[in-house]
Each structure stands twice: as structure tokens, then as C-alpha cells.
GROMACS .gro file of N, CA and C in nm:
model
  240
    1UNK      N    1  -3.921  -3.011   2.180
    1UNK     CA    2  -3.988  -2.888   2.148
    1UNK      C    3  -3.995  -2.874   1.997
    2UNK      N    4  -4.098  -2.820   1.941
    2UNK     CA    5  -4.161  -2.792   1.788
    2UNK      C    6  -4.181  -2.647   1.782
    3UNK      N    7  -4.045  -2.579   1.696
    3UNK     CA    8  -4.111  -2.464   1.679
    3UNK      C    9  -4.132  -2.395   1.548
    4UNK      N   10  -4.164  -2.312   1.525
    4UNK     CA   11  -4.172  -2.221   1.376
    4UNK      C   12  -4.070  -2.168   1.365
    5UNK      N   13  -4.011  -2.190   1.182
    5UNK     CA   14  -3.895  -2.138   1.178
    5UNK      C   15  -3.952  -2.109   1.006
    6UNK      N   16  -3.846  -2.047   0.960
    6UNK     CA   17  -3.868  -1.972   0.807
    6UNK      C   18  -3.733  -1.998   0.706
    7UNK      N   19  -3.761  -2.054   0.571
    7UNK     CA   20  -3.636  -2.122   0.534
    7UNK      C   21  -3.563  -2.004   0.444
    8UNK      N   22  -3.448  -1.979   0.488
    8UNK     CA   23  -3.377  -1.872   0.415
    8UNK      C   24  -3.308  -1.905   0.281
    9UNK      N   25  -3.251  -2.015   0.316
    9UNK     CA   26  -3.175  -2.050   0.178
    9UNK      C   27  -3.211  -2.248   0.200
   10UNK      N   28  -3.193  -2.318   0.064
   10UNK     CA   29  -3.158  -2.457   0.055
   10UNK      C   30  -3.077  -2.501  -0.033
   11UNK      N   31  -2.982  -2.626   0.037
   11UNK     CA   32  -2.907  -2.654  -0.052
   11UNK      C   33  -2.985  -2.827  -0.078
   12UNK      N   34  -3.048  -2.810  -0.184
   12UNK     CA   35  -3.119  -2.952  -0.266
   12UNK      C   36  -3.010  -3.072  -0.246
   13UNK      N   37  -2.848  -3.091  -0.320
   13UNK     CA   38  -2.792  -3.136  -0.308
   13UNK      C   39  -2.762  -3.211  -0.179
   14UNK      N   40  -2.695  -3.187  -0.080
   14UNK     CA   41  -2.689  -3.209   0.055
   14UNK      C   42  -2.805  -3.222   0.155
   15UNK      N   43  -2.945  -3.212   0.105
   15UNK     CA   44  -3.053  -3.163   0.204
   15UNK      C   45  -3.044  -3.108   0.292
   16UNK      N   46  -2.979  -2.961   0.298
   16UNK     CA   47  -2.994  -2.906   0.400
   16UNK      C   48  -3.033  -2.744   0.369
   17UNK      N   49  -3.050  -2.695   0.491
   17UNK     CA   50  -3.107  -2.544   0.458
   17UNK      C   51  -3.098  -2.476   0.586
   18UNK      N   52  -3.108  -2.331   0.561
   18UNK     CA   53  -3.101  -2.237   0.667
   18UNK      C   54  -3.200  -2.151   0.691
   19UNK      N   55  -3.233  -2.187   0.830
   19UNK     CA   56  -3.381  -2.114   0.900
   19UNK      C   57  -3.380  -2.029   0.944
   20UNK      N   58  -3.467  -1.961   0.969
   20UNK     CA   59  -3.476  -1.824   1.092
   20UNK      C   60  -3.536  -1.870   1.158
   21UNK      N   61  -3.547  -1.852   1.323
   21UNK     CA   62  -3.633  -1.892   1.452
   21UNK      C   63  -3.634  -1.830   1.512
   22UNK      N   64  -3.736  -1.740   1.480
   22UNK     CA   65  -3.803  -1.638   1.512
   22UNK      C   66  -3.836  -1.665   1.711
   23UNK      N   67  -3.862  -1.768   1.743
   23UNK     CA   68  -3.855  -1.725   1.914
   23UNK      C   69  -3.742  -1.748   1.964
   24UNK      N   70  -3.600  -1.754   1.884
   24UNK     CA   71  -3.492  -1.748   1.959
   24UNK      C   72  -3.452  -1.611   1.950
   25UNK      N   73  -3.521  -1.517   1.913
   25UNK     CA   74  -3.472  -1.414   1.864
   25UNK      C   75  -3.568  -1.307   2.010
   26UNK      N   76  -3.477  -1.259   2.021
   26UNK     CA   77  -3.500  -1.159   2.144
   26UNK      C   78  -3.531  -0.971   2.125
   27UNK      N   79  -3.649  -0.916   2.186
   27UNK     CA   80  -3.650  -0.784   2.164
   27UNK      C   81  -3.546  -0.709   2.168
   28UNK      N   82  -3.415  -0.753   2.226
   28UNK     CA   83  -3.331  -0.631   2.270
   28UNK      C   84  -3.260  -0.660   2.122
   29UNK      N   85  -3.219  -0.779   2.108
   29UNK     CA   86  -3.123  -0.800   1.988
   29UNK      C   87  -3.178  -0.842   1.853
   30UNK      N   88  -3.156  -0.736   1.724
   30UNK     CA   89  -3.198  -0.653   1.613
   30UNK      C   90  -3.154  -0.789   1.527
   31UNK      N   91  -3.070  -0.880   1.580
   31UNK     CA   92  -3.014  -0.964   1.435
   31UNK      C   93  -3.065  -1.091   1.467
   32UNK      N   94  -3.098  -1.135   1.324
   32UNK     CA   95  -3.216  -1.228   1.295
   32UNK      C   96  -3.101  -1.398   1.332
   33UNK      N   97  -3.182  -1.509   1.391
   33UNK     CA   98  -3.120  -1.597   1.440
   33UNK      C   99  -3.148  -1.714   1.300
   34UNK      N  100  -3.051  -1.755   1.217
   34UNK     CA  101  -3.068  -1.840   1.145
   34UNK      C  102  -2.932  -1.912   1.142
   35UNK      N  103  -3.010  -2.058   1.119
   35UNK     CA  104  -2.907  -2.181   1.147
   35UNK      C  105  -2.884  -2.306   1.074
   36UNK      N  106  -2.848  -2.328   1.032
   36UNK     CA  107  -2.846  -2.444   0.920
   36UNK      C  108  -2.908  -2.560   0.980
   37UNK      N  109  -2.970  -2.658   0.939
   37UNK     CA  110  -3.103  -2.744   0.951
   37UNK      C  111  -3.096  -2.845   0.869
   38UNK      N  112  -3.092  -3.006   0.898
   38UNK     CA  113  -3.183  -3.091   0.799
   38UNK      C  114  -3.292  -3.097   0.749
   39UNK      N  115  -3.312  -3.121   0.627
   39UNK     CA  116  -3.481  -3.141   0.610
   39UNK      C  117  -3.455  -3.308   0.623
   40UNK      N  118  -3.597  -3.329   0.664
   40UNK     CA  119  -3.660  -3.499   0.699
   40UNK      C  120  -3.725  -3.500   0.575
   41UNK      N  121  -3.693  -3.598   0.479
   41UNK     CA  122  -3.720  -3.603   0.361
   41UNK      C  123  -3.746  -3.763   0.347
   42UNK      N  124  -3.872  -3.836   0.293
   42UNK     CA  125  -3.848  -3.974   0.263
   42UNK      C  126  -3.782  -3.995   0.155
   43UNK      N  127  -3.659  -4.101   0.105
   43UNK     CA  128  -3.582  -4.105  -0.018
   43UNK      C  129  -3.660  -4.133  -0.081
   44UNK      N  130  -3.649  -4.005  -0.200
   44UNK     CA  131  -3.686  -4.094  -0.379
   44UNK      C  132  -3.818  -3.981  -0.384
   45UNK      N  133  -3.820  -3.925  -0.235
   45UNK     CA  134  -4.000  -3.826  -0.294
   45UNK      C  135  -3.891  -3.704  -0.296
   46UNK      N  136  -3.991  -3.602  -0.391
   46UNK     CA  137  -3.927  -3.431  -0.412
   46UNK      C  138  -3.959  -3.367  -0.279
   47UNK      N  139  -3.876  -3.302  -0.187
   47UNK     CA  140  -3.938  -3.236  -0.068
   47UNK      C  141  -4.031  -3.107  -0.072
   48UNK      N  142  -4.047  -2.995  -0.168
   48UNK     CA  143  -4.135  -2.931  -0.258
   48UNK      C  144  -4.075  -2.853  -0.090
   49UNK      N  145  -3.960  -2.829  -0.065
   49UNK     CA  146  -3.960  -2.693   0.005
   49UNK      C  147  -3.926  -2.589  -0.062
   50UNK      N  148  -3.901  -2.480  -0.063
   50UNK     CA  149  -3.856  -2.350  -0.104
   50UNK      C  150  -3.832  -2.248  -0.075
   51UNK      N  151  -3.763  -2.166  -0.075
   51UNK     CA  152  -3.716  -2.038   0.045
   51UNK      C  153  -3.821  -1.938   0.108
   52UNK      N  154  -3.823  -1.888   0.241
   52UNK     CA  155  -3.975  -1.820   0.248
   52UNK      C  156  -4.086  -1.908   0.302
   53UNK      N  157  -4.092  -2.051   0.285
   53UNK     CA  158  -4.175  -2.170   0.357
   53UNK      C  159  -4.173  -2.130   0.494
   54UNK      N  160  -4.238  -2.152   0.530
   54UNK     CA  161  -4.296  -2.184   0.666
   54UNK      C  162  -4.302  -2.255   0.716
   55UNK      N  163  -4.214  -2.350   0.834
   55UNK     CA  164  -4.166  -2.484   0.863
   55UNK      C  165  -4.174  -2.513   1.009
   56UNK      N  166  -4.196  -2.628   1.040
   56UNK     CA  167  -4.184  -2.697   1.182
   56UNK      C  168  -4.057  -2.745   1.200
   57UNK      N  169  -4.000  -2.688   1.288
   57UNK     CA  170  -3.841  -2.791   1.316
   57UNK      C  171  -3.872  -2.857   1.464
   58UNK      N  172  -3.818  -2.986   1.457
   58UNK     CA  173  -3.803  -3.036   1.566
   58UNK      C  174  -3.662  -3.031   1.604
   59UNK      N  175  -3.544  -3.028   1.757
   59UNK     CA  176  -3.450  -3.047   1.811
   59UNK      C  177  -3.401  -3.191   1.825
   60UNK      N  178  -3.320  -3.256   1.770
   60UNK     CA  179  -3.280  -3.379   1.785
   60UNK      C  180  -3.170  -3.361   1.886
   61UNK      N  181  -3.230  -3.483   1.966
   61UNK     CA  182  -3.204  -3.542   2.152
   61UNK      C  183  -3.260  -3.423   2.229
   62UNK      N  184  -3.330  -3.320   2.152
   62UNK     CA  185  -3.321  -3.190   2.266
   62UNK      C  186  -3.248  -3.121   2.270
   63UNK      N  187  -3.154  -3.084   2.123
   63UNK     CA  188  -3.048  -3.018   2.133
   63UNK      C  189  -3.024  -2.918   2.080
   64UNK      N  190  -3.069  -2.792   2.056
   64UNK     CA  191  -3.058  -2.673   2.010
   64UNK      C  192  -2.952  -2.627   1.909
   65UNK      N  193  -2.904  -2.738   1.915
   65UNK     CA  194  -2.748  -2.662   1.777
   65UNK      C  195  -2.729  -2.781   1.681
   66UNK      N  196  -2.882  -2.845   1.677
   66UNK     CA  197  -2.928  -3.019   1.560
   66UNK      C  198  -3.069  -2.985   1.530
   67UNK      N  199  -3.092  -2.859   1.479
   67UNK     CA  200  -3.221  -2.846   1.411
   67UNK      C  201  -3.283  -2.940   1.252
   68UNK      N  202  -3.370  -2.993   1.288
   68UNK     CA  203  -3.431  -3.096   1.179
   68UNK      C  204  -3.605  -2.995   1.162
   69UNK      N  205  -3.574  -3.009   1.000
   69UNK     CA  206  -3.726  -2.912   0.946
   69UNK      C  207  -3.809  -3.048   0.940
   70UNK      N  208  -3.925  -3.127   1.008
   70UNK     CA  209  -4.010  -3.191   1.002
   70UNK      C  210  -4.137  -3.201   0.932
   71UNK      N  211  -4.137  -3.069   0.882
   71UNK     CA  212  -4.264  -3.018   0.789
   71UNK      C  213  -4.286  -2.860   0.746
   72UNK      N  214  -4.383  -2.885   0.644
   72UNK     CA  215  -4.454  -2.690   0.617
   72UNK      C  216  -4.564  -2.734   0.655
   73UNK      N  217  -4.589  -2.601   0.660
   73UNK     CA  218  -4.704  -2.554   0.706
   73UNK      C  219  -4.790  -2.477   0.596
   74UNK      N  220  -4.863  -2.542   0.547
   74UNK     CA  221  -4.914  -2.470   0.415
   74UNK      C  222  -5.052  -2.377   0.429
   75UNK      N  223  -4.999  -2.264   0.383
   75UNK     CA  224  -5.053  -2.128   0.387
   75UNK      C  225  -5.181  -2.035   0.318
   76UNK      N  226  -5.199  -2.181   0.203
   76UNK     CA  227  -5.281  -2.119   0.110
   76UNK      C  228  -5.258  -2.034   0.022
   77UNK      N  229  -5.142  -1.988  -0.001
   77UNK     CA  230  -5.100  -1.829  -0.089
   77UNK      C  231  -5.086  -1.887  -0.228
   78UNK      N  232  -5.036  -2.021  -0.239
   78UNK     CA  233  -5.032  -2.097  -0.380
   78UNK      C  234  -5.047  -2.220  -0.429
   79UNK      N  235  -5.073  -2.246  -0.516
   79UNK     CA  236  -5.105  -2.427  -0.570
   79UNK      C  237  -4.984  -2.421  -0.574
   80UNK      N  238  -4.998  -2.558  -0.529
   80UNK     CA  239  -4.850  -2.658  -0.531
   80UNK      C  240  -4.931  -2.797  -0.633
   0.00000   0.00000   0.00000
């Protein structure tokens, strides 16, 4: 499964970062679901993510608690 998620914080160092996923998040319950995440990065390129991005995560094996950010989704709001 591929879903939309939103990057809250990154740590450059470690490549990793913390998402919100927004369809794990349920009407009844008010608190926002964010989870720490790999980014898929090829070595040696800049990943040009940044907090607020707009991202595709994929589940590695199918596993809901091994979120990997696979891409943005670019929005048009700014030159990169």
C-alpha cells in the first residue's frame, strides 16, 4: 500500500524523518498520527526534502510500523 503522508520534522544526518498519515488518523480521535520513516535516497544525490513536503510512503514487507518516504509530490507552490 502507497499512501500520503506529510513530513514533520528531518533528521539529514541519519536519513530519517517524521510523518503524519493522515488516513491512519480517525474522526473520533483528535491526535494527529506521526511516525518516524526512512527516506529512499540514492547515495551521493541531495534528497531536497523539507518539512511540510508532501510525500508517498511505501510499507516495507507490508508492515505498518517500517514506513519508507519513496517520493514528493510536487505541488507547484515553489522553484526548487
Amino acid at each position: 500500500m502507497i499512501v500520503k503522508g506529510i513530513i514533520k520534522s528531518i533528521d539529514y544526518t541519519g536519513n530519517t524523518c517524521t510523518v503524519r498519515i493522515p488516513v491512519f488518523e480517525s474522526a473520533a480521535n483528535e491526535n494527529e498520527v506521526v511516525v518516524p520513516a526512512t527516506l529512499s535516497t540514492l547515495p551521493g544525490i541531495y534528497n531536497g526534502y523539507k518539512e511540510e513536503d508532501v510525500v508517498f510512503i511505501a510499507f516495507e514487507n507490508n508492515d505498518y510500523d517500517m514506513p519508507i518516504v519513496i517520493g514528493k509530490l510536487y505541488l507547484g507552490v515553489e522553484n526548487e
